[in-house]
Coordinates of C-alpha atoms and ligand atoms in Angstrom, one line a residue:
Chain R
M234 CA 0.4 0.1 0.3
L235 CA 2.7 2.6 1.4
N236 CA 6.3 2.6 0.8
V237 CA 8.7 5.3 2.1
E238 CA 12.0 5.3 1.2
N239 CA 14.8 7.5 2.8
L240 CA 12.7 10.5 3.3
H241 CA 13.7 13.7 4.4
V242 CA 11.5 16.6 5.1
E243 CA 12.3 20.3 6.3
V244 CA 9.7 22.3 7.9
D245 CA 10.7 26.1 7.4
G246 CA 14.2 25.4 6.5
K247 CA 14.6 22.7 9.3
E248 CA 15.0 19.4 8.5
V249 CA 12.5 17.3 11.0
I250 CA 12.5 14.2 9.4
H251 CA 15.8 12.3 9.1
G252 CA 15.9 9.4 6.3
V253 CA 12.8 7.5 7.4
N254 CA 12.0 4.2 5.8
L255 CA 8.6 2.4 6.3
R256 CA 6.6 -0.1 4.6
I257 CA 2.9 -0.5 5.4
P258 CA 0.8 -3.9 3.2
V259 CA -2.7 -3.9 2.1
G260 CA -4.6 -5.0 5.0
E261 CA -1.9 -4.0 7.2
T262 CA -2.6 -1.3 10.6
H263 CA 0.5 0.3 11.9
V264 CA 0.8 2.2 14.7
L265 CA 3.4 5.4 15.0
M266 CA 4.8 6.2 18.9
G267 CA 7.7 8.5 20.0
P268 CA 7.9 11.0 22.5
N269 CA 6.5 14.9 21.6
G270 CA 8.4 17.2 19.1
S271 CA 9.8 13.6 17.4
G272 CA 8.1 14.3 14.0
K273 CA 5.1 12.0 13.8
T274 CA 2.6 14.7 12.8
T275 CA 5.3 15.8 10.6
L276 CA 5.3 12.4 9.2
L277 CA 2.0 11.9 8.4
R278 CA 1.6 15.5 6.8
S279 CA 4.4 15.0 4.2
I280 CA 3.0 11.8 3.5
M281 CA -0.3 13.5 2.7
G282 CA 1.4 16.4 0.7
F283 CA 0.5 19.3 2.7
S284 CA 2.6 22.4 1.3
N285 CA 5.1 23.4 3.9
Y286 CA 6.6 19.8 4.3
T287 CA 9.0 20.1 2.0
V288 CA 10.7 16.5 1.0
T289 CA 14.3 17.3 0.1
E290 CA 15.3 13.5 -0.5
G291 CA 13.7 10.0 -0.7
Q292 CA 10.4 8.8 -2.2
I293 CA 7.1 7.9 -1.4
T294 CA 5.4 5.3 -3.1
F295 CA 1.4 5.1 -2.8
R296 CA -0.3 1.7 -4.4
G297 CA 3.0 1.6 -6.8
R298 CA 2.8 4.9 -7.9
D299 CA 5.4 7.4 -6.7
V300 CA 3.4 10.3 -5.2
T301 CA 6.9 12.4 -3.8
N302 CA 5.6 15.1 -5.9
L303 CA 1.9 14.7 -6.2
P304 CA -0.4 17.8 -5.1
L305 CA -2.4 17.2 -1.7
H306 CA -5.6 16.5 -3.4
Q307 CA -4.8 13.9 -5.7
R308 CA -2.8 11.8 -3.0
A309 CA -6.5 12.2 -1.2
R310 CA -8.3 11.1 -5.0
Y311 CA -5.8 8.2 -4.9
G312 CA -7.3 6.6 -1.4
M313 CA -5.5 8.7 1.4
G314 CA -7.1 10.0 4.1
L315 CA -6.0 11.5 7.0
M316 CA -7.5 12.6 10.5
F317 CA -6.5 16.0 11.6
Q318 CA -5.3 16.5 15.2
R319 CA -5.5 19.9 15.0
P320 CA -8.2 21.0 12.3
P321 CA -8.9 24.5 11.3
T322 CA -12.6 26.4 11.5
I323 CA -13.9 27.5 9.0
S324 CA -16.6 30.1 9.7
G325 CA -19.3 29.9 7.6
L326 CA -18.8 26.5 5.9
K327 CA -20.9 23.9 7.8
L328 CA -20.2 20.6 8.6
G329 CA -23.4 19.3 6.7
K330 CA -22.6 21.4 3.4
L331 CA -18.9 19.9 2.9
L332 CA -20.4 16.2 3.3
D333 CA -22.5 17.5 0.7
V334 CA -19.8 18.5 -1.4
M335 CA -17.5 15.7 -0.8
S336 CA -20.5 12.8 -1.5
G337 CA -20.9 14.5 -4.9
G338 CA -24.8 14.0 -5.1
N339 CA -25.0 11.2 -2.5
P340 CA -25.9 12.6 0.4
T341 CA -27.9 10.0 2.3
K342 CA -25.0 7.8 2.8
A343 CA -23.3 10.7 4.6
H344 CA -26.5 11.2 6.8
E345 CA -26.4 7.6 7.7
Y346 CA -22.5 7.8 8.9
A347 CA -23.8 11.2 10.6
E348 CA -26.4 9.7 13.0
M349 CA -23.8 6.7 13.4
M350 CA -21.3 9.3 15.0
N351 CA -23.8 11.3 16.5
M352 CA -23.0 14.2 14.8
N353 CA -26.7 14.8 13.7
S354 CA -26.9 18.1 15.3
F355 CA -23.6 19.0 14.3
L356 CA -24.5 19.5 10.3
D357 CA -25.8 23.0 10.4
R358 CA -22.6 24.3 12.4
D359 CA -19.5 25.7 11.3
L360 CA -17.1 23.4 10.5
N361 CA -14.9 22.7 14.0
A362 CA -16.0 26.0 15.6
N363 CA -16.5 25.5 19.2
F364 CA -16.4 21.7 18.8
S365 CA -15.0 20.1 22.1
G366 CA -12.0 17.8 22.0
G367 CA -14.6 14.1 21.2
E368 CA -16.8 16.7 18.5
I369 CA -13.8 17.3 16.6
K370 CA -12.6 14.0 16.7
R371 CA -15.9 12.7 15.7
S372 CA -16.4 15.5 13.1
E373 CA -13.1 14.0 11.4
V374 CA -14.0 10.4 11.6
L375 CA -17.3 11.0 9.9
Q376 CA -15.8 13.1 6.9
L377 CA -13.4 10.0 6.7
M378 CA -16.8 7.5 6.5
V379 CA -17.8 9.4 3.6
Q380 CA -14.5 10.0 2.0
Q381 CA -13.5 5.7 2.2
P382 CA -9.8 6.0 1.8
D383 CA -8.0 2.9 1.2
F384 CA -5.2 3.9 3.6
V385 CA -6.3 6.2 6.8
M386 CA -3.6 8.0 9.3
L387 CA -5.0 9.3 12.2
D388 CA -3.1 11.7 14.6
E389 CA -4.0 10.8 18.3
P390 CA -7.3 9.6 17.6
E391 CA -8.1 9.4 21.3
S392 CA -6.2 12.3 22.8
G393 CA -8.6 15.0 24.3
V394 CA -11.6 12.5 24.0
D395 CA -13.7 10.7 27.5
L396 CA -14.2 7.2 27.3
E397 CA -17.6 7.2 25.9
N398 CA -16.6 8.7 23.0
I399 CA -13.5 6.3 22.9
V400 CA -15.2 3.4 22.1
L401 CA -17.7 5.0 19.2
I402 CA -14.5 6.5 17.7
G403 CA -12.4 3.0 18.1
K404 CA -15.1 1.4 16.7
A405 CA -15.3 3.5 13.6
I406 CA -11.8 3.3 13.0
A407 CA -12.0 -0.4 13.2
Q408 CA -14.7 0.1 10.3
L409 CA -12.7 2.5 8.5
V410 CA -9.5 -0.2 7.8
E411 CA -11.7 -3.2 8.0
K412 CA -10.8 -4.8 11.0
E413 CA -14.4 -6.9 10.4
R414 CA -13.0 -8.6 7.5
H415 CA -10.5 -11.6 7.7
I416 CA -6.6 -10.1 6.5
V417 CA -7.1 -12.1 3.4
N418 CA -9.6 -9.8 1.9
R419 CA -8.9 -6.7 4.0
K420 CA -8.3 -4.0 1.2
K421 CA -7.6 -1.4 3.6
S422 CA -4.6 0.1 5.6
G423 CA -4.1 2.4 8.6
L424 CA -1.2 4.3 10.2
I425 CA -2.3 5.3 14.1
I426 CA -0.5 7.8 16.0
T427 CA -0.9 7.0 19.5
H428 CA 0.6 7.7 23.0
T429 CA -1.5 5.6 25.5
G430 CA -2.9 2.5 23.1
F431 CA -6.5 2.5 24.1
I432 CA -7.1 2.5 20.7
L433 CA -5.7 -0.6 20.6
D434 CA -9.1 -1.8 22.6
Y435 CA -10.6 -1.9 19.8
L436 CA -8.5 -3.0 16.7
E437 CA -5.4 -4.8 16.5
A438 CA -2.4 -3.0 15.3
D439 CA 0.1 -5.2 12.9
T440 CA 3.3 -3.4 13.6
G441 CA 4.9 -0.5 15.8
H442 CA 7.2 2.1 15.2
M443 CA 9.4 4.1 17.1
L444 CA 9.6 7.5 16.1
C445 CA 12.5 9.7 17.8
N446 CA 14.2 13.0 16.9
G447 CA 13.1 12.5 13.0
E448 CA 14.2 8.7 12.5
I449 CA 12.5 5.3 13.7
R450 CA 14.4 3.6 15.8
C451 CA 12.6 0.3 16.3
H452 CA 9.7 -2.0 14.7
G453 CA 8.3 -4.6 17.0
N454 CA 4.9 -6.0 18.3
P455 CA 3.3 -2.8 19.0
R456 CA 2.0 -3.8 22.4
E457 CA 5.5 -4.7 23.8
I458 CA 6.8 -1.0 22.7
L459 CA 3.8 0.5 24.6
K460 CA 4.7 -1.7 27.6
V461 CA 8.4 -0.7 27.6
I462 CA 7.3 2.9 27.2
K463 CA 4.6 2.7 30.4
E464 CA 6.8 1.7 32.6
R465 CA 10.3 3.0 31.3
G466 CA 9.1 5.9 29.2
Y467 CA 10.7 7.3 26.1
Q468 CA 14.3 7.3 27.8
E469 CA 15.2 3.7 26.7
C470 CA 14.1 4.6 23.1
I471 CA 16.2 7.5 23.4
E472 CA 19.1 6.0 25.0
C473 CA 19.0 3.5 22.6
A474 CA 19.7 6.0 19.5
I475 CA 22.8 7.0 21.5
I476 CA 23.9 3.5 21.9
Chain T
M289 CA -50.2 30.3 -16.1
R290 CA -47.7 33.0 -14.0
N291 CA -50.1 36.2 -13.1
H292 CA -47.9 39.4 -14.0
I293 CA -48.1 42.0 -12.2
D294 CA -49.2 45.2 -14.0
G295 CA -46.1 47.4 -15.0
F296 CA -43.9 44.8 -15.2
E297 CA -44.6 43.7 -18.2
G298 CA -42.9 44.7 -21.2
L299 CA -39.3 44.2 -19.5
S300 CA -37.0 42.8 -22.0
P301 CA -36.2 38.9 -20.7
E302 CA -32.9 40.3 -19.6
D303 CA -34.0 43.3 -17.3
A304 CA -36.6 40.7 -16.0
E305 CA -33.7 38.2 -14.9
R306 CA -32.1 41.1 -13.3
L307 CA -35.0 41.7 -11.0
E308 CA -35.9 38.4 -10.4
Q309 CA -31.9 38.4 -9.3
S310 CA -32.8 41.2 -7.3
G311 CA -35.4 39.3 -5.3
I312 CA -38.4 40.7 -7.1
A313 CA -41.1 37.9 -8.2
L314 CA -42.6 38.9 -11.2
S315 CA -46.2 37.3 -10.2
S316 CA -47.7 37.8 -7.4
E317 CA -46.9 34.5 -5.9
N318 CA -45.7 34.4 -2.7
R319 CA -45.8 38.2 -2.4
C320 CA -48.7 40.0 -0.3
G321 CA -48.2 43.5 -2.0
S322 CA -45.9 45.3 -5.0
F323 CA -44.8 48.6 -5.8
F324 CA -42.6 49.4 -8.7
Q325 CA -41.3 52.8 -10.3
T326 CA -39.4 53.0 -13.1
D327 CA -36.9 56.1 -13.2
Q328 CA -39.1 58.6 -11.8
D329 CA -42.6 57.3 -13.0
I330 CA -44.7 55.0 -10.5
R331 CA -45.7 51.8 -12.7
H332 CA -47.8 49.8 -10.1
T333 CA -48.9 50.4 -6.1
S334 CA -50.8 47.2 -4.3
C335 CA -51.3 45.6 -1.2
S336 CA -53.6 42.5 -0.7
Y337 CA -52.9 42.4 3.1
E338 CA -55.6 44.0 5.0
G339 CA -53.7 45.3 8.2
I340 CA -51.0 46.8 5.9
E341 CA -51.0 50.1 3.5
M342 CA -48.7 51.0 1.0
L343 CA -49.0 53.9 -1.2
P344 CA -46.5 56.3 -3.3
T345 CA -45.3 58.4 -0.8
A346 CA -46.7 61.6 -3.0
E347 CA -50.1 60.2 -2.2
A348 CA -49.5 59.1 1.5
L349 CA -48.8 62.8 2.3
K350 CA -52.0 63.9 0.7
K351 CA -54.0 61.4 2.6
Y352 CA -52.7 61.7 6.1
D353 CA -51.8 64.9 7.3
W354 CA -50.5 63.3 10.5
L355 CA -47.5 61.8 8.1
K356 CA -46.2 65.1 7.4
D357 CA -44.2 64.4 10.9
Y358 CA -43.0 61.1 9.8
Y359 CA -41.5 63.0 6.6
W360 CA -37.9 64.4 6.6
N361 CA -38.0 63.7 10.3
L362 CA -34.9 61.1 10.9
V363 CA -33.3 62.1 8.3
D364 CA -32.1 65.9 7.5
K365 CA -33.3 67.8 4.5
D366 CA -30.0 69.7 4.3
K367 CA -27.3 66.9 5.5
D368 CA -25.7 67.2 2.4
E369 CA -26.2 67.9 -1.7
Y370 CA -28.0 64.5 -2.4
T371 CA -30.9 65.2 0.5
R372 CA -31.3 68.8 -0.6
Y373 CA -31.3 67.6 -4.5
V374 CA -34.4 65.2 -3.5
A375 CA -36.1 67.3 -1.2
A376 CA -36.4 69.8 -4.2
Q377 CA -38.2 67.1 -6.2
E378 CA -41.9 65.7 -5.8
P379 CA -41.7 63.0 -3.7
R380 CA -41.3 59.6 -5.4
G381 CA -40.7 55.7 -3.7
F382 CA -43.2 54.5 -1.4
T383 CA -45.1 54.4 2.0
I384 CA -45.9 51.4 4.3
I385 CA -48.2 51.4 7.5
A386 CA -48.5 48.2 9.1
K387 CA -51.4 48.8 11.3
K388 CA -51.4 47.6 15.0
G389 CA -51.0 44.0 15.0
S390 CA -50.7 43.1 11.6
K391 CA -48.3 40.8 10.7
N392 CA -47.8 39.8 6.6
I393 CA -46.6 35.8 6.4
F394 CA -45.7 36.7 2.4
P395 CA -43.0 40.1 2.1
L396 CA -44.0 42.9 0.1
Q397 CA -41.7 43.8 -2.2
T398 CA -40.7 46.8 -3.9
C399 CA -38.8 47.4 -6.7
L400 CA -36.8 50.8 -7.8
F401 CA -35.6 50.1 -11.4
M402 CA -33.6 52.8 -13.7
A403 CA -34.3 52.3 -17.3
T404 CA -32.8 55.7 -18.7
D405 CA -29.6 57.6 -17.8
D406 CA -30.7 59.9 -15.4
I407 CA -31.2 60.7 -12.0
Q408 CA -33.9 58.5 -9.9
T409 CA -35.2 59.9 -6.3
V410 CA -37.3 58.4 -3.9
H411 CA -38.5 59.0 -0.2
N412 CA -39.7 55.6 1.7
I413 CA -41.5 56.1 4.5
I414 CA -42.2 53.0 6.4
I415 CA -43.9 52.2 9.9
A416 CA -44.7 49.3 12.1
E417 CA -47.3 50.4 14.3
E418 CA -47.4 48.5 18.2
G419 CA -46.9 44.8 17.7
A420 CA -47.3 44.8 14.3
E421 CA -44.6 42.7 12.1
L422 CA -43.4 43.8 8.5
H423 CA -41.1 42.0 6.3
L424 CA -39.9 44.2 3.5
I425 CA -38.1 43.0 0.2
T426 CA -36.5 45.8 -2.1
G427 CA -34.5 45.2 -5.4
C428 CA -32.8 48.0 -6.8
V429 CA -32.2 47.5 -10.4
S430 CA -31.1 49.4 -13.4
S431 CA -31.9 47.7 -16.7
H432 CA -28.9 46.4 -18.5
S433 CA -29.0 49.1 -21.2
V434 CA -28.4 51.9 -19.1
G435 CA -25.2 53.4 -19.4
Q436 CA -25.0 55.9 -16.4
G437 CA -27.6 57.5 -13.9
S438 CA -27.8 58.0 -10.2
H439 CA -30.0 57.0 -7.8
Y440 CA -30.8 59.1 -4.3
G441 CA -33.4 56.9 -2.3
I442 CA -34.0 58.5 1.5
T443 CA -35.8 56.1 3.7
E444 CA -37.1 56.7 6.9
L445 CA -37.9 53.8 9.2
Y446 CA -40.4 53.6 12.5
V447 CA -40.3 50.6 14.3
G448 CA -43.0 50.8 17.0
K449 CA -43.3 49.2 20.8
D450 CA -43.3 45.2 20.3
A451 CA -43.0 45.3 16.5
L452 CA -40.8 43.8 13.9
I453 CA -39.4 45.6 10.5
S454 CA -36.9 43.5 8.6
T455 CA -36.1 44.8 5.2
T456 CA -33.9 43.1 2.7
M457 CA -32.3 45.2 0.2
I458 CA -30.8 43.6 -3.0
H459 CA -28.8 45.9 -5.5
T460 CA -28.3 44.6 -9.1
W461 CA -26.7 47.9 -10.4
G462 CA -24.2 49.0 -13.4
E463 CA -21.2 49.7 -13.6
N464 CA -21.8 53.4 -14.5
V465 CA -24.3 54.0 -11.7
T466 CA -23.9 55.9 -8.4
V467 CA -25.9 54.9 -5.7
V468 CA -26.6 57.6 -2.2
P469 CA -28.8 55.7 0.1
R470 CA -29.6 57.7 3.2
S471 CA -31.8 55.9 5.7
S472 CA -32.6 56.3 9.8
A473 CA -34.6 53.8 11.9
R474 CA -36.1 54.9 15.1
V475 CA -36.8 51.6 17.0
E476 CA -39.2 51.8 20.1
E477 CA -39.7 49.5 23.5
N478 CA -39.1 46.0 22.6
G479 CA -39.1 46.5 19.0
T480 CA -36.7 44.7 16.5
F481 CA -35.3 46.2 13.3
L482 CA -33.4 43.7 11.3
S483 CA -31.7 45.4 8.1
N484 CA -30.3 43.2 5.2
Y485 CA -28.1 44.2 2.5
I486 CA -26.8 42.7 -0.3
S487 CA -23.9 43.5 -3.6
M488 CA -22.9 41.2 -5.8
K489 CA -22.8 43.2 -8.7
P490 CA -20.7 45.3 -10.4
V491 CA -21.6 49.5 -9.4
K492 CA -19.9 52.6 -10.3
R493 CA -19.7 54.1 -6.6
V494 CA -22.4 53.5 -3.5
Q495 CA -22.0 55.7 -0.2
M496 CA -24.2 55.3 2.4
Y497 CA -24.1 54.6 6.3
P498 CA -27.7 53.8 7.6
E499 CA -28.1 54.3 11.1
A500 CA -30.7 53.1 13.6
R501 CA -31.3 54.9 17.2
L502 CA -32.8 52.6 19.7
T503 CA -34.5 54.6 21.8
G504 CA -37.0 52.4 23.3
E505 CA -35.7 49.9 26.4
N506 CA -34.9 46.4 25.1
A507 CA -34.8 47.5 21.3
I508 CA -33.1 45.4 19.0
A509 CA -31.1 46.2 16.0
R510 CA -29.2 44.0 13.2
F511 CA -27.6 45.0 10.4
S512 CA -26.2 42.5 7.7
S513 CA -24.0 43.0 5.1
V514 CA -22.8 41.0 2.3
I515 CA -21.1 42.3 -0.5
L516 CA -18.8 41.8 -3.5
A517 CA -17.0 44.2 -5.0
P518 CA -16.0 43.5 -8.5
K519 CA -13.0 45.7 -10.3
G520 CA -14.0 49.8 -10.3
S521 CA -16.8 49.1 -8.1
E522 CA -16.5 51.4 -5.1
L523 CA -18.7 51.2 -2.3
D524 CA -18.4 52.9 1.0
L525 CA -20.4 51.5 3.5
G526 CA -21.6 51.9 6.8
Q527 CA -23.9 50.6 9.9
R528 CA -24.3 52.6 12.8
A529 CA -26.9 51.3 16.2
I530 CA -27.3 54.4 18.8
L531 CA -27.8 52.3 22.0
E532 CA -30.2 55.0 23.7
A533 CA -32.5 53.2 26.0
K534 CA -32.0 50.9 28.8
G535 CA -31.2 47.1 27.6
S536 CA -30.9 48.0 23.9
S537 CA -28.7 45.7 21.7
A538 CA -27.0 45.7 18.1
E539 CA -25.0 43.2 15.7
L540 CA -23.8 45.2 13.3
L541 CA -22.1 41.9 10.5
S542 CA -20.7 42.6 7.6
R543 CA -18.7 40.3 5.2
V544 CA -17.1 41.6 1.9
I545 CA -15.1 40.1 -0.7
T546 CA -13.0 42.3 -3.3
R547 CA -11.7 41.2 -6.8
G548 CA -10.0 43.9 -7.5
G549 CA -13.1 46.7 -6.1
T550 CA -12.6 49.1 -3.4
V551 CA -14.5 48.5 -0.2
I552 CA -14.7 50.9 2.7
S553 CA -16.6 49.0 5.8
R554 CA -17.4 50.9 8.4
S555 CA -19.6 50.2 11.7
H556 CA -20.5 52.1 14.7
I557 CA -22.2 51.2 17.9
I558 CA -22.5 54.0 20.6
G559 CA -23.5 52.6 23.8
M560 CA -25.0 55.6 25.8
A561 CA -28.0 53.7 28.4
E562 CA -27.5 51.0 31.4
E563 CA -27.2 47.3 30.2
T564 CA -26.8 48.5 26.5
R565 CA -24.6 45.6 24.5
G566 CA -23.3 45.7 20.9
H567 CA -20.8 43.7 18.7
I568 CA -19.9 44.3 15.5
E569 CA -18.6 41.4 13.3
C570 CA -16.3 42.4 10.2
N571 CA -14.6 40.3 7.6
G572 CA -13.2 41.1 4.3
L573 CA -11.1 38.5 1.7
I574 CA -9.1 40.2 -0.8
L575 CA -9.3 37.8 -3.6
E576 CA -7.9 39.7 -6.4
D577 CA -5.6 42.5 -5.4
G578 CA -8.1 45.6 -4.4
I579 CA -8.9 47.0 -1.1
I580 CA -10.9 46.4 1.9
H581 CA -11.0 49.0 4.7
A582 CA -12.6 48.0 7.6
I583 CA -13.5 50.5 10.5
P584 CA -15.4 49.2 13.3
E585 CA -15.9 51.6 16.1
I586 CA -17.4 50.9 19.6
E587 CA -17.8 54.0 21.5
G588 CA -18.8 53.7 25.1
R589 CA -20.2 56.3 27.3
L590 CA -20.7 54.8 30.5
T591 CA -20.0 51.8 32.5
N592 CA -22.9 49.7 32.3
T593 CA -22.6 49.0 28.5
S594 CA -20.7 46.4 26.7
L595 CA -19.7 46.5 23.5
S596 CA -16.9 44.3 20.9
H597 CA -15.7 43.8 17.7
E598 CA -14.1 41.5 15.5
A599 CA -12.7 42.5 12.2
S600 CA -10.3 40.1 9.8
V601 CA -9.1 41.3 6.3
G602 CA -6.6 39.2 4.3
K603 CA -7.0 36.0 1.8
I604 CA -8.2 32.5 2.6
A605 CA -5.7 30.9 4.8
Q606 CA -3.9 27.9 3.1
D607 CA -4.6 25.5 6.2
E608 CA -8.6 25.7 5.2
I609 CA -7.5 25.3 1.7
E610 CA -5.4 22.4 2.1
Y611 CA -7.9 20.9 5.0
L612 CA -10.6 20.5 2.3
M613 CA -7.9 19.1 -0.5
A614 CA -7.2 16.3 2.1
R615 CA -10.3 15.7 1.5
G616 CA -10.1 15.3 -2.2
L617 CA -11.6 18.7 -3.0
S618 CA -9.1 20.2 -5.9
E619 CA -7.5 23.7 -5.1
E620 CA -10.1 25.7 -7.0
E621 CA -13.3 23.6 -5.4
A622 CA -12.1 24.2 -1.7
T623 CA -11.7 27.9 -2.5
A624 CA -15.3 28.1 -3.8
T625 CA -16.2 25.8 -0.9
I626 CA -14.9 28.3 1.5
I627 CA -16.3 31.7 0.0
R628 CA -19.7 30.3 0.0
G629 CA -19.4 29.5 3.9
F630 CA -18.1 32.9 4.4
L631 CA -20.8 34.7 2.7
D632 CA -23.5 32.5 4.2
V633 CA -25.1 34.8 6.2
K634 CA -28.4 33.1 8.6
I635 CA -30.5 36.2 9.9
Q636 CA -32.2 35.1 12.7
G637 CA -35.9 36.2 12.8
L638 CA -36.2 36.5 8.9
P639 CA -39.1 34.6 7.2
E640 CA -37.7 31.6 5.4
S641 CA -38.9 32.6 1.9
L642 CA -36.4 35.9 2.6
Q643 CA -33.7 33.9 3.7
R644 CA -33.7 31.8 0.3
Q645 CA -33.8 34.8 -1.8
I646 CA -30.7 35.8 0.0
D647 CA -29.1 32.8 -0.6
A648 CA -30.2 32.7 -4.3
A649 CA -29.0 36.3 -4.9
I650 CA -25.2 35.1 -3.4
D651 CA -25.8 31.6 -5.5
A652 CA -26.1 33.9 -9.0
A653 CA -22.6 35.4 -8.3
E654 CA -20.8 32.4 -7.3
D655 CA -20.0 31.3 -10.3
G656 CA -18.0 34.4 -10.1
F657 CA -16.0 32.9 -8.1
Ligands
ADP240 N1 4.6 24.5 11.3 C1 6.6 24.3 12.0 N2 7.3 25.1 11.7 C2 8.6 25.2 12.6 N3 8.6 24.0 13.3 C3 7.7 23.1 13.2 C4 6.5 23.1 12.1 N4 5.9 21.7 12.3 C5 6.9 21.1 13.5 N5 7.7 21.7 13.9 C6 9.0 21.0 14.4 O1 9.5 20.1 14.1 C7 9.1 18.9 15.0 C8 8.0 17.9 15.0 O2 7.2 18.3 15.5 P1 6.0 17.5 14.9 O3 5.5 16.5 14.1 O4 4.3 18.4 15.6 O5 5.9 16.4 16.3 P2 5.1 15.4 17.1 O6 4.0 15.6 16.2 O7 5.9 14.1 17.0 O8 4.9 15.5 18.2 C9 9.1 20.1 16.4 O9 10.5 20.0 16.5 C10 8.2 21.0 16.0 O10 8.8 22.3 16.5
MG241 MG1 1.8 15.4 16.6

């Protein structure tokens, strides 16, 4: 599905990602961990193709195509999706109106999803204006459900969300990556940034990657990596790099 | 079979379309009355609703002696050369009297149409008596064949106790037309005044600064303007609310887009009575190099008033465009979607049919984005 090779990314003239390699096969969901400021959000946004993330070296291949220089919306149309950690507020633009534009003539489905995400009463609200943490995540998941990407990237889906909403969001994300299907038939993949691993209660991840100072330091069983972080913090990973 | 209103027949298809874009229904459906003035001739006046009387101002002044107290009362005859010019003419324009307790579900429509290169003058008086609710839509239109012309309009509005007046004015002028409205409203106890102004088409110059004086306790005024200034257009617009009575409040909202034109967007609230509140929202988007000069002014004259404003001018934020691009919209689609949202002003207290008319006027300009 996704193949990132030796990726170097600059933000505002400063290199933040230093040669990352990452491969996510079809049907697999991976998690990305790492301390604050290690470059997780930058990596996701570079893969998606935002304008102020300049790839200075390396290549991003998506579904067999080199997308390194492709504009953002083309990558979205090829099947990439991103759940924003802090989406901008767009005053005047109603959430419902955006879903209508996205679903281009088939808004019935959008209303079904809105019901599922308990977002019906938000369809007439300005996009993200005064949404709470949980409401922002529900709105993001709802937009992704309408978009139906083949590869979905989620930036801290559980941060700022209360327990009740975690259940709702966790289950919806599991659906987005087709966890109900057997791996052999599963066509969708995911990459999830998480600190807590709460999300893993709703969907199993296949592999975990540890990002530290813009480099991937280790791969492994996501639960094991999380266990180490929970017990000893990120210190060990940081030290591991020094050795 | 559409029942055409007298006076509207004989319009060219282009002009009929321009009227409709300004919210004027050419048949009497969904309207409780119509007034139609072409240049200086009043072609049609009708009103089917019993509690509301609409007549040409000249006639109204003859019929009701008391009306002279409402004529040149809120607007000063000697204010400037334009008011003096209008005062020197036979009065044109319309007078509407909404009787005590009346309420029109379908709006009245008034159409001020310029068909020749000349000066059109109007003097309108609008009165809502105690408890009345009056909704009015005014289309100001010049014929597509008009080269240059001027429109000077005086409007005096009286919102009685517990009454409501909503006026929705949609301008469809031409590139060489100069427009100088002078209007002022007085709002009594518990009264509500809603003033909506939409201008999406080219015009040479508009200069106006309508004002509402809130003289009764708990009176409310809400001004909303949605403006698109194409290249060559110059709009000097203002809206002012003077909170003279206890508990009165005002909201002044404007959404301005320039595509090369110049807009001065002034707003002014004066809080001069106890427990008064006011808020100004003034946002501008510069899509092509032009000028948006936002001047929000809040003036408090005692401790117990609370006034605020927010203003912004600039281009659409890149992160908003990219947010929508990440959902698969192209840059152009994302931009158009954000602009339409920016202009999407929902007016509290306005009947659905009038809100739809406002939306349609904005949609009609959307292809220009
Ligand atoms: N727009 C930006 N301008 C300047 N520095 C940035 C910008 N975005 C991210 N950075 C820097 O890049 C580094 C990685 O940030 P980020 O990817 O947000 O980390 P994480 O998501 O892992 O917490 C940080 O040092 C951060 O300050
Ligand atoms: Mg982050």
